[in-house]
């Protein structure tokens, strides 16, 4: 799909004039959107923070909330979408660990929601290629090696991080990142979340091979987060960013969307992360992003790594998890939060002399270990029997984490879903032994089919809650 020459010329002139005048901040702003000011530069819209305190700031006006229940706000908007009275995308934001980073669980959840309530695109992703084996659903992403990736989950993170948990900086001229939508409908809007800062660098942008005016991230002060909303021809397929590297150029997130009613489910996961990750977000940056994007539901999906780390106590974990919930409520007041308890996971009781491939038994707490299989008459016994410790077990802290999250959800009146109930005790081992397997050989991560089964279970439960909620408020919701 090509761009009309007159439109490209207008874009180029508008952006050139803006650059000469000092960038987007020199343009006349539209009315404030609560947490940001929308600044028009040609057809581009820069969303920049208002002057506000570093950790709270102005927030968008709360949406109506009908009826009782921890998901009443989300269900209110879902009903409006279903009735056709909501004309904008409904955003679900998932934050989590590697189960989220893989985007198989969230991808299936996205598929189910969009199949029933309409699809408004993929939404924002972490920047560039933030980690090995990055395979987001709905898009194909590539990046040149020059991008330096920083993550909030690092031992000593430096700089500002938003809700994606990552920051990508271009280091040399010509550094490129491409994003190709695999959705049949493509996209009509490209979202870029960047840091604007003194002497900030410039990004060149191409949409389906057509060059758009450059995007400068230079500002008089900073660094400070900003989002660029770029309208593109409907059905666009590919966006390519190329850095001039004429100054620091930092990308926090980007992604395709369609400006129409439907569901957008953004998933931001970090491999190896614990719930501490939420507390690594820069408060002002995260507050801006959450108020500007205005999610209708936040899914909090941590716990596996904490469950495998023996150093946690119930007290220390409760403090961190409750603190993360409090942070999100402060940064995104009024937004419904759903807590996802970790799935089952198993580890070898002892790795000494054990072969994970040959070890098939898992010890459920409180149950005796089944005897090893008998050797057939005449068969040669194994040269070396596995040690008694060669069995899969459930890490003891995994249950503590799940119990703690259940208690926090009850106290804070949050929706809670226990992922482990889909498979039962030692379920990771059982799923790994199925044919075809639903879990990986590590008994921690899952195959796409396993993630899909879990996502279907969560979706079905949420839809059951939604149906019950609609019956409760049926007299009000139809007005």
Coordinates of N, CA and C in Angstrom, one line a residue, residues 18-205:
X18 N 8.6 21.3 12.8 CA 8.7 21.0 14.2 C 10.1 20.8 14.7
X19 N 10.9 20.2 13.9 CA 12.3 20.0 14.3 C 13.0 21.3 14.4
X20 N 12.8 22.2 13.5 CA 13.5 23.5 13.6 C 13.0 24.3 14.8
X21 N 11.7 24.1 15.1 CA 11.2 24.9 16.3 C 11.5 24.3 17.6
X22 N 12.2 23.1 17.6 CA 12.6 22.5 18.9 C 11.8 21.2 19.2
X23 N 11.1 20.6 18.2 CA 10.5 19.3 18.5 C 9.1 19.5 18.9
X24 N 8.5 18.4 19.3 CA 7.1 18.3 19.6 C 6.6 19.3 20.7
X25 N 7.5 19.6 21.7 CA 7.1 20.4 22.8 C 6.8 21.8 22.4
X26 N 7.2 22.2 21.1 CA 7.0 23.6 20.7 C 5.6 23.7 20.0
X27 N 5.0 22.6 19.8 CA 3.7 22.7 19.1 C 2.6 23.0 20.1
X28 N 1.5 23.5 19.5 CA 0.3 23.8 20.4 C -0.3 22.5 20.8
X29 N -0.5 22.4 22.1 CA -1.1 21.1 22.7 C -2.6 21.1 22.6
X30 N -3.2 20.0 22.5 CA -4.6 19.8 22.7 C -4.9 19.8 24.1
X31 N -6.2 19.6 24.5 CA -6.6 19.5 25.9 C -5.9 18.3 26.6
X32 N -5.5 18.5 27.8 CA -4.9 17.4 28.5 C -5.8 16.2 28.6
X33 N -5.1 15.0 28.6 CA -5.8 13.7 28.7 C -5.7 13.2 30.1
X34 N -5.6 14.0 31.1 CA -5.4 13.5 32.4 C -4.0 13.3 32.8
X35 N -3.3 12.3 32.2 CA -2.0 12.0 32.6 C -1.0 12.5 31.6
X36 N -1.4 13.0 30.5 CA -0.5 13.5 29.5 C -1.1 14.6 28.7
X37 N -0.3 15.2 27.9 CA -0.7 16.2 26.9 C -0.5 15.6 25.5
X38 N -1.5 15.7 24.7 CA -1.4 15.2 23.3 C -1.0 16.3 22.4
X39 N 0.2 16.2 21.8 CA 0.8 17.3 21.0 C 0.8 16.8 19.6
X40 N 0.1 17.6 18.7 CA 0.0 17.2 17.3 C 1.2 17.8 16.5
X41 N 1.9 16.9 15.8 CA 3.0 17.3 14.9 C 2.7 16.7 13.5
X42 N 2.1 17.5 12.6 CA 1.6 16.9 11.4 C 0.6 15.9 11.8
X43 N 0.6 14.7 11.2 CA -0.4 13.7 11.6 C 0.1 12.8 12.8
X44 N 1.3 13.1 13.3 CA 1.8 12.4 14.5 C 1.2 13.0 15.7
X45 N 1.0 12.2 16.7 CA 0.6 12.7 18.0 C 1.6 12.3 19.1
X46 N 2.3 13.2 19.7 CA 3.2 12.9 20.8 C 2.4 13.0 22.1
X47 N 2.5 12.0 22.9 CA 1.8 12.1 24.3 C 3.0 12.2 25.3
X48 N 3.0 13.4 25.9 CA 4.1 13.7 26.8 C 3.5 14.0 28.2
X49 N 4.2 13.7 29.3 CA 3.7 13.9 30.7 C 3.4 15.3 31.0
X50 N 2.4 15.6 31.7 CA 2.2 16.9 32.3 C 3.2 17.1 33.4
X51 N 3.3 18.3 33.9 CA 4.1 18.6 35.1 C 3.3 18.0 36.2
X52 N 4.0 17.2 37.0 CA 3.4 16.5 38.1 C 4.4 16.0 39.1
X53 N 4.0 15.5 40.2 CA 4.9 14.9 41.2 C 5.5 13.7 40.6
X54 N 6.7 13.3 41.1 CA 7.4 12.2 40.4 C 6.7 10.8 40.5
X55 N 5.9 10.6 41.6 CA 5.4 9.2 41.8 C 3.9 9.1 41.7
X56 N 3.2 10.2 41.6 CA 1.7 10.0 41.5 C 1.3 10.7 40.2
X57 N 1.1 12.0 40.2 CA 0.7 12.7 39.0 C -0.8 12.6 38.8
X58 N -1.3 13.4 37.8 CA -2.7 13.4 37.4 C -3.0 12.1 36.7
X59 N -4.2 11.6 36.8 CA -4.6 10.4 36.2 C -5.9 10.6 35.4
X60 N -6.1 9.8 34.4 CA -7.4 9.9 33.7 C -8.6 9.7 34.6
X61 N -9.7 10.3 34.2 CA -10.9 10.2 35.0 C -11.3 8.7 35.0
X62 N -11.8 8.2 36.1 CA -12.1 6.8 36.2 C -13.3 6.5 35.4
X63 N -13.4 5.3 34.8 CA -14.5 4.8 34.0 C -15.6 4.3 35.0
X64 N -16.8 4.2 34.5 CA -17.9 3.7 35.4 C -17.6 2.2 35.8
X65 N -18.2 1.9 36.9 CA -18.0 0.5 37.4 C -19.3 0.0 37.9
X66 N -19.9 -0.9 37.2 CA -21.2 -1.4 37.6 C -21.1 -2.7 38.4
X67 N -21.9 -2.8 39.4 CA -22.1 -4.0 40.2 C -20.9 -4.4 41.0
X68 N -21.0 -5.5 41.7 CA -19.9 -5.9 42.6 C -18.9 -6.8 42.0
X69 N -17.9 -7.1 42.7 CA -16.9 -8.1 42.2 C -15.5 -7.5 41.9
X70 N -14.5 -8.2 42.0 CA -13.1 -7.7 41.7 C -12.9 -7.3 40.3
X71 N -13.7 -7.8 39.3 CA -13.5 -7.5 37.9 C -14.7 -6.7 37.4
X72 N -15.4 -6.0 38.3 CA -16.6 -5.2 37.8 C -16.2 -4.1 36.8
X73 N -15.1 -3.4 37.1 CA -14.7 -2.4 36.1 C -14.4 -2.9 34.7
X74 N -13.6 -4.0 34.7 CA -13.3 -4.7 33.4 C -14.5 -5.2 32.8
X75 N -15.4 -5.8 33.5 CA -16.6 -6.4 32.9 C -17.5 -5.3 32.4
X76 N -17.6 -4.1 33.1 CA -18.4 -3.0 32.6 C -17.9 -2.6 31.2
X77 N -16.6 -2.5 31.0 CA -16.1 -2.1 29.7 C -16.3 -3.2 28.7
X78 N -16.1 -4.5 29.1 CA -16.3 -5.6 28.2 C -17.8 -5.6 27.7
X79 N -18.7 -5.3 28.6 CA -20.1 -5.3 28.2 C -20.4 -4.2 27.2
X80 N -19.8 -3.0 27.5 CA -19.9 -1.9 26.5 C -19.4 -2.3 25.2
X81 N -18.2 -3.0 25.2 CA -17.7 -3.4 23.9 C -18.6 -4.4 23.2
X82 N -19.2 -5.3 24.0 CA -20.1 -6.3 23.4 C -21.4 -5.7 22.9
X83 N -21.8 -4.6 23.5 CA -23.1 -3.9 23.1 C -22.8 -3.0 21.9
X84 N -21.5 -2.7 21.7 CA -21.2 -1.7 20.6 C -21.2 -0.3 21.0
X85 N -21.3 0.0 22.3 CA -21.3 1.4 22.7 C -19.8 1.9 23.0
X86 N -18.9 1.0 23.1 CA -17.5 1.4 23.3 C -16.8 1.4 21.9
X87 N -16.2 2.5 21.6 CA -15.7 2.6 20.2 C -14.1 2.6 20.2
X88 N -13.5 2.3 21.3 CA -12.1 2.3 21.3 C -11.6 0.9 21.8
X89 N -10.3 0.6 21.5 CA -9.8 -0.7 21.9 C -9.9 -0.8 23.5
X90 N -10.1 -2.1 23.9 CA -10.0 -2.4 25.3 C -8.7 -3.1 25.6
X91 N -7.9 -2.6 26.5 CA -6.6 -3.1 26.7 C -6.5 -3.9 28.0
X92 N -5.9 -5.1 27.8 CA -5.5 -6.0 28.9 C -4.0 -6.0 28.9
X93 N -3.4 -5.8 30.1 CA -1.9 -5.7 30.2 C -1.5 -6.8 31.1
X94 N -0.6 -7.7 30.6 CA -0.1 -8.8 31.4 C 1.4 -8.6 31.7
X95 N 1.7 -8.7 33.0 CA 3.1 -8.5 33.5 C 3.5 -9.8 34.1
X96 N 4.7 -10.3 33.8 CA 5.1 -11.6 34.4 C 6.5 -12.0 34.1
X97 N 6.7 -13.3 34.4 CA 8.1 -13.9 34.2 C 8.2 -14.6 32.9
X98 N 8.9 -15.7 32.8 CA 9.2 -16.3 31.5 C 7.9 -16.9 30.9
X99 N 6.9 -17.3 31.7 CA 5.7 -17.8 31.2 C 5.0 -16.7 30.4
X100 N 5.2 -15.5 30.8 CA 4.6 -14.4 30.0 C 5.5 -14.0 28.8
X101 N 6.8 -14.0 29.1 CA 7.8 -13.6 28.1 C 7.7 -14.5 26.8
X102 N 7.3 -15.8 27.0 CA 7.2 -16.7 25.8 C 6.0 -16.4 25.0
X103 N 5.0 -15.7 25.5 CA 3.8 -15.2 24.8 C 2.9 -16.3 24.3
X104 N 3.1 -17.6 24.8 CA 2.3 -18.7 24.4 C 1.0 -18.6 25.2
X105 N 1.1 -18.5 26.5 CA 0.0 -18.4 27.4 C -0.8 -17.1 27.1
X106 N -0.2 -16.0 27.0 CA -0.9 -14.7 26.7 C -1.4 -14.7 25.3
X107 N -0.6 -15.3 24.4 CA -1.1 -15.4 23.0 C -2.4 -16.1 22.8
X108 N -2.5 -17.3 23.6 CA -3.8 -18.0 23.5 C -4.9 -17.2 24.2
X109 N -4.6 -16.5 25.3 CA -5.6 -15.7 25.9 C -6.0 -14.6 25.0
X110 N -5.1 -14.0 24.3 CA -5.4 -12.9 23.4 C -6.3 -13.5 22.3
X111 N -6.0 -14.7 21.8 CA -6.8 -15.3 20.7 C -8.2 -15.5 21.2
X112 N -8.4 -16.0 22.4 CA -9.8 -16.2 22.9 C -10.6 -15.0 23.1
X113 N -10.0 -14.0 23.7 CA -10.7 -12.7 23.9 C -11.0 -12.0 22.6
X114 N -10.0 -12.0 21.7 CA -10.3 -11.3 20.4 C -11.3 -12.1 19.5
X115 N -11.3 -13.4 19.7 CA -12.3 -14.2 18.9 C -13.7 -13.9 19.3
X116 N -13.9 -13.6 20.6 CA -15.3 -13.3 21.1 C -15.7 -11.8 21.0
X117 N -14.7 -10.9 21.3 CA -15.0 -9.5 21.5 C -14.4 -8.6 20.4
X118 N -13.8 -9.2 19.4 CA -13.2 -8.4 18.4 C -11.7 -8.1 18.6
X119 N -11.0 -8.0 17.5 CA -9.5 -7.8 17.6 C -9.1 -6.4 17.1
X120 N -8.3 -5.8 18.0 CA -7.8 -4.4 17.7 C -6.3 -4.4 17.6
X121 N -5.7 -5.6 17.3 CA -4.3 -5.6 17.1 C -3.5 -6.1 18.2
X122 N -2.2 -6.2 18.0 CA -1.2 -6.8 19.0 C -0.9 -5.8 20.1
X123 N -0.8 -4.5 19.9 CA -0.4 -3.6 20.9 C 1.1 -3.6 21.1
X124 N 1.5 -2.9 22.1 CA 3.0 -2.7 22.3 C 3.7 -4.0 22.8
X125 N 5.0 -4.0 22.4 CA 5.9 -5.1 22.8 C 7.1 -4.5 23.4
X126 N 7.9 -5.3 24.1 CA 9.2 -4.9 24.5 C 10.0 -4.4 23.3
X127 N 11.0 -3.6 23.5 CA 11.7 -3.0 22.4 C 12.7 -3.9 21.7
X128 N 12.9 -3.7 20.3 CA 13.8 -4.5 19.6 C 13.7 -6.0 19.8
X129 N 14.8 -6.7 20.1 CA 14.7 -8.1 20.5 C 15.4 -8.2 21.8
X130 N 14.5 -8.2 22.9 CA 15.1 -8.0 24.3 C 15.8 -9.2 24.8
X131 N 15.5 -10.4 24.3 CA 16.2 -11.6 24.9 C 16.2 -12.7 23.8
X132 N 17.0 -13.7 24.0 CA 17.1 -14.8 23.0 C 15.8 -15.5 23.0
X133 N 15.5 -16.0 21.8 CA 14.2 -16.8 21.6 C 13.0 -16.0 21.8
X134 N 13.1 -14.7 21.5 CA 11.9 -13.8 21.6 C 11.0 -14.1 20.4
X135 N 9.9 -14.7 20.7 CA 8.9 -15.1 19.6 C 7.5 -14.6 19.9
X136 N 7.3 -13.3 19.9 CA 5.9 -12.8 20.2 C 4.9 -13.3 19.2
X137 N 3.7 -13.5 19.6 CA 2.6 -13.9 18.7 C 2.0 -12.7 18.0
X138 N 1.6 -13.0 16.8 CA 1.0 -11.9 16.0 C 1.9 -11.0 15.2
X139 N 3.2 -11.1 15.5 CA 4.2 -10.2 14.8 C 5.5 -11.0 14.7
X140 N 6.3 -10.6 13.7 CA 7.7 -11.1 13.6 C 8.6 -9.9 13.8
X141 N 9.6 -10.0 14.7 CA 10.5 -8.9 15.1 C 11.9 -9.3 14.8
X142 N 12.7 -8.4 14.2 CA 14.1 -8.6 14.0 C 14.8 -7.3 14.5
X143 N 16.1 -7.4 14.8 CA 16.9 -6.3 15.2 C 18.3 -6.5 14.9
X144 N 19.0 -5.5 14.5 CA 20.5 -5.6 14.2 C 21.2 -5.7 15.5
X145 N 22.5 -6.2 15.5 CA 23.2 -6.5 16.8 C 23.6 -5.3 17.6
X146 N 23.5 -4.1 17.0 CA 24.0 -2.9 17.6 C 23.2 -2.4 18.8
X147 N 21.9 -2.8 18.9 CA 21.1 -2.3 20.0 C 21.6 -2.9 21.4
X148 N 21.8 -2.0 22.3 CA 22.1 -2.5 23.7 C 20.8 -2.6 24.5
X149 N 20.6 -3.8 25.0 CA 19.4 -4.1 25.8 C 19.7 -4.0 27.3
X150 N 18.9 -3.2 28.0 CA 19.0 -3.1 29.5 C 17.7 -3.6 30.0
X151 N 17.7 -4.2 31.2 CA 16.5 -4.7 31.7 C 16.4 -4.4 33.2
X152 N 15.1 -4.1 33.6 CA 14.9 -3.7 35.0 C 15.2 -4.9 35.9
X153 N 15.1 -6.1 35.4 CA 15.4 -7.3 36.3 C 16.8 -7.6 36.5
X154 N 17.7 -6.7 36.0 CA 19.2 -7.0 36.2 C 19.5 -6.8 37.6
X155 N 20.7 -7.3 38.0 CA 21.1 -7.3 39.4 C 21.2 -5.8 39.9
X156 N 21.8 -5.0 39.0 CA 21.9 -3.5 39.3 C 21.4 -2.7 38.2
X157 N 20.1 -2.6 38.0 CA 19.6 -1.9 36.8 C 20.0 -0.4 36.9
X158 N 20.2 0.2 35.7 CA 20.5 1.6 35.6 C 19.6 2.2 34.6
X159 N 19.2 3.5 34.9 CA 18.3 4.2 34.0 C 16.9 4.0 34.2
X160 N 16.0 4.5 33.4 CA 14.6 4.5 33.5 C 14.0 3.3 32.8
X161 N 13.1 2.6 33.5 CA 12.3 1.5 32.9 C 10.9 1.7 33.1
X162 N 10.1 1.4 32.0 CA 8.7 1.4 32.1 C 8.1 0.0 32.3
X163 N 6.9 -0.2 32.0 CA 6.2 -1.4 32.3 C 6.7 -2.6 31.4
X164 N 7.4 -2.3 30.3 CA 7.9 -3.4 29.5 C 9.1 -4.1 30.2
X165 N 9.7 -3.4 31.1 CA 10.9 -3.9 31.9 C 12.2 -3.9 31.1
X166 N 12.2 -3.3 29.8 CA 13.3 -3.3 29.0 C 13.6 -1.9 28.4
X167 N 14.8 -1.6 28.0 CA 15.1 -0.4 27.3 C 16.2 -0.8 26.2
X168 N 16.0 -0.4 25.0 CA 16.9 -0.6 23.9 C 17.5 0.7 23.4
X169 N 18.8 0.7 23.4 CA 19.5 1.9 22.9 C 20.3 1.6 21.6
X170 N 20.1 2.4 20.6 CA 20.9 2.3 19.4 C 22.3 2.8 19.6
X171 N 23.3 2.1 19.1 CA 24.7 2.5 19.4 C 25.5 3.0 18.2
X172 N 25.0 2.7 17.0 CA 25.7 3.1 15.8 C 24.7 3.5 14.7
X173 N 25.1 4.3 13.8 CA 24.2 4.7 12.7 C 23.8 3.4 11.9
X174 N 22.6 3.3 11.5 CA 22.1 2.2 10.7 C 21.6 1.1 11.6
X175 N 21.6 1.2 12.9 CA 21.0 0.1 13.7 C 19.5 0.1 13.3
X176 N 19.0 -1.1 13.1 CA 17.6 -1.3 12.6 C 16.8 -2.2 13.5
X177 N 15.5 -2.0 13.5 CA 14.6 -2.9 14.1 C 13.4 -3.0 13.3
X178 N 12.9 -4.2 13.0 CA 11.7 -4.3 12.1 C 10.6 -5.1 12.8
X179 N 9.4 -4.7 12.5 CA 8.2 -5.4 13.1 C 7.2 -5.6 12.0
X180 N 6.9 -6.9 11.8 CA 6.0 -7.3 10.7 C 4.8 -7.9 11.3
X181 N 3.6 -7.4 11.0 CA 2.3 -8.0 11.6 C 2.0 -9.2 10.8
X182 N 1.7 -10.3 11.5 CA 1.2 -11.5 10.8 C -0.3 -11.6 10.8
X183 N -1.0 -10.6 11.3 CA -2.4 -10.6 11.3 C -2.9 -10.2 10.0
X184 N -4.0 -10.8 9.5 CA -4.6 -10.6 8.2 C -4.9 -9.1 8.0
X185 N -5.4 -8.5 9.1 CA -5.9 -7.1 9.0 C -4.8 -6.1 9.1
X186 N -3.5 -6.5 9.5 CA -2.4 -5.6 9.6 C -2.7 -4.6 10.7
X187 N -2.2 -3.3 10.5 CA -2.4 -2.3 11.5 C -2.6 -0.9 10.8
X188 N -3.2 0.0 11.6 CA -3.4 1.4 11.1 C -2.8 2.4 12.0
X189 N -2.1 1.9 13.1 CA -1.5 2.8 14.0 C -0.2 2.1 14.5
X190 N 0.9 2.9 14.5 CA 2.1 2.4 15.1 C 2.4 3.2 16.4
X191 N 2.7 2.5 17.5 CA 2.9 3.2 18.8 C 4.4 3.0 19.1
X192 N 5.0 4.1 19.5 CA 6.4 4.1 19.9 C 6.5 4.8 21.3
X193 N 7.1 4.1 22.3 CA 7.4 4.7 23.6 C 8.9 4.9 23.7
X194 N 9.3 6.2 23.8 CA 10.7 6.5 23.8 C 11.1 7.4 25.0
X195 N 12.3 7.6 25.2 CA 12.8 8.6 26.1 C 13.3 9.8 25.3
X196 N 12.7 11.0 25.7 CA 13.1 12.2 25.1 C 14.1 12.8 26.1
X197 N 15.2 13.3 25.6 CA 16.3 13.8 26.4 C 17.2 14.8 25.7
X198 N 18.0 15.6 26.4 CA 18.9 16.5 25.7 C 19.8 15.8 24.7
X199 N 19.9 16.4 23.5 CA 20.7 15.8 22.4 C 20.3 14.4 22.0
X200 N 19.0 14.1 22.3 CA 18.5 12.8 21.9 C 18.6 12.6 20.4
X201 N 18.7 11.3 20.0 CA 19.0 11.0 18.6 C 17.7 10.9 17.8
X202 N 17.9 10.5 16.5 CA 16.8 10.5 15.6 C 16.5 9.1 15.0
X203 N 15.3 8.8 14.9 CA 14.8 7.6 14.3 C 14.2 7.8 12.9
X204 N 14.7 7.0 11.9 CA 14.0 7.0 10.6 C 13.0 5.9 10.7
X205 N 11.8 6.2 10.0 CA 10.7 5.2 10.0 C 10.3 4.9 8.6

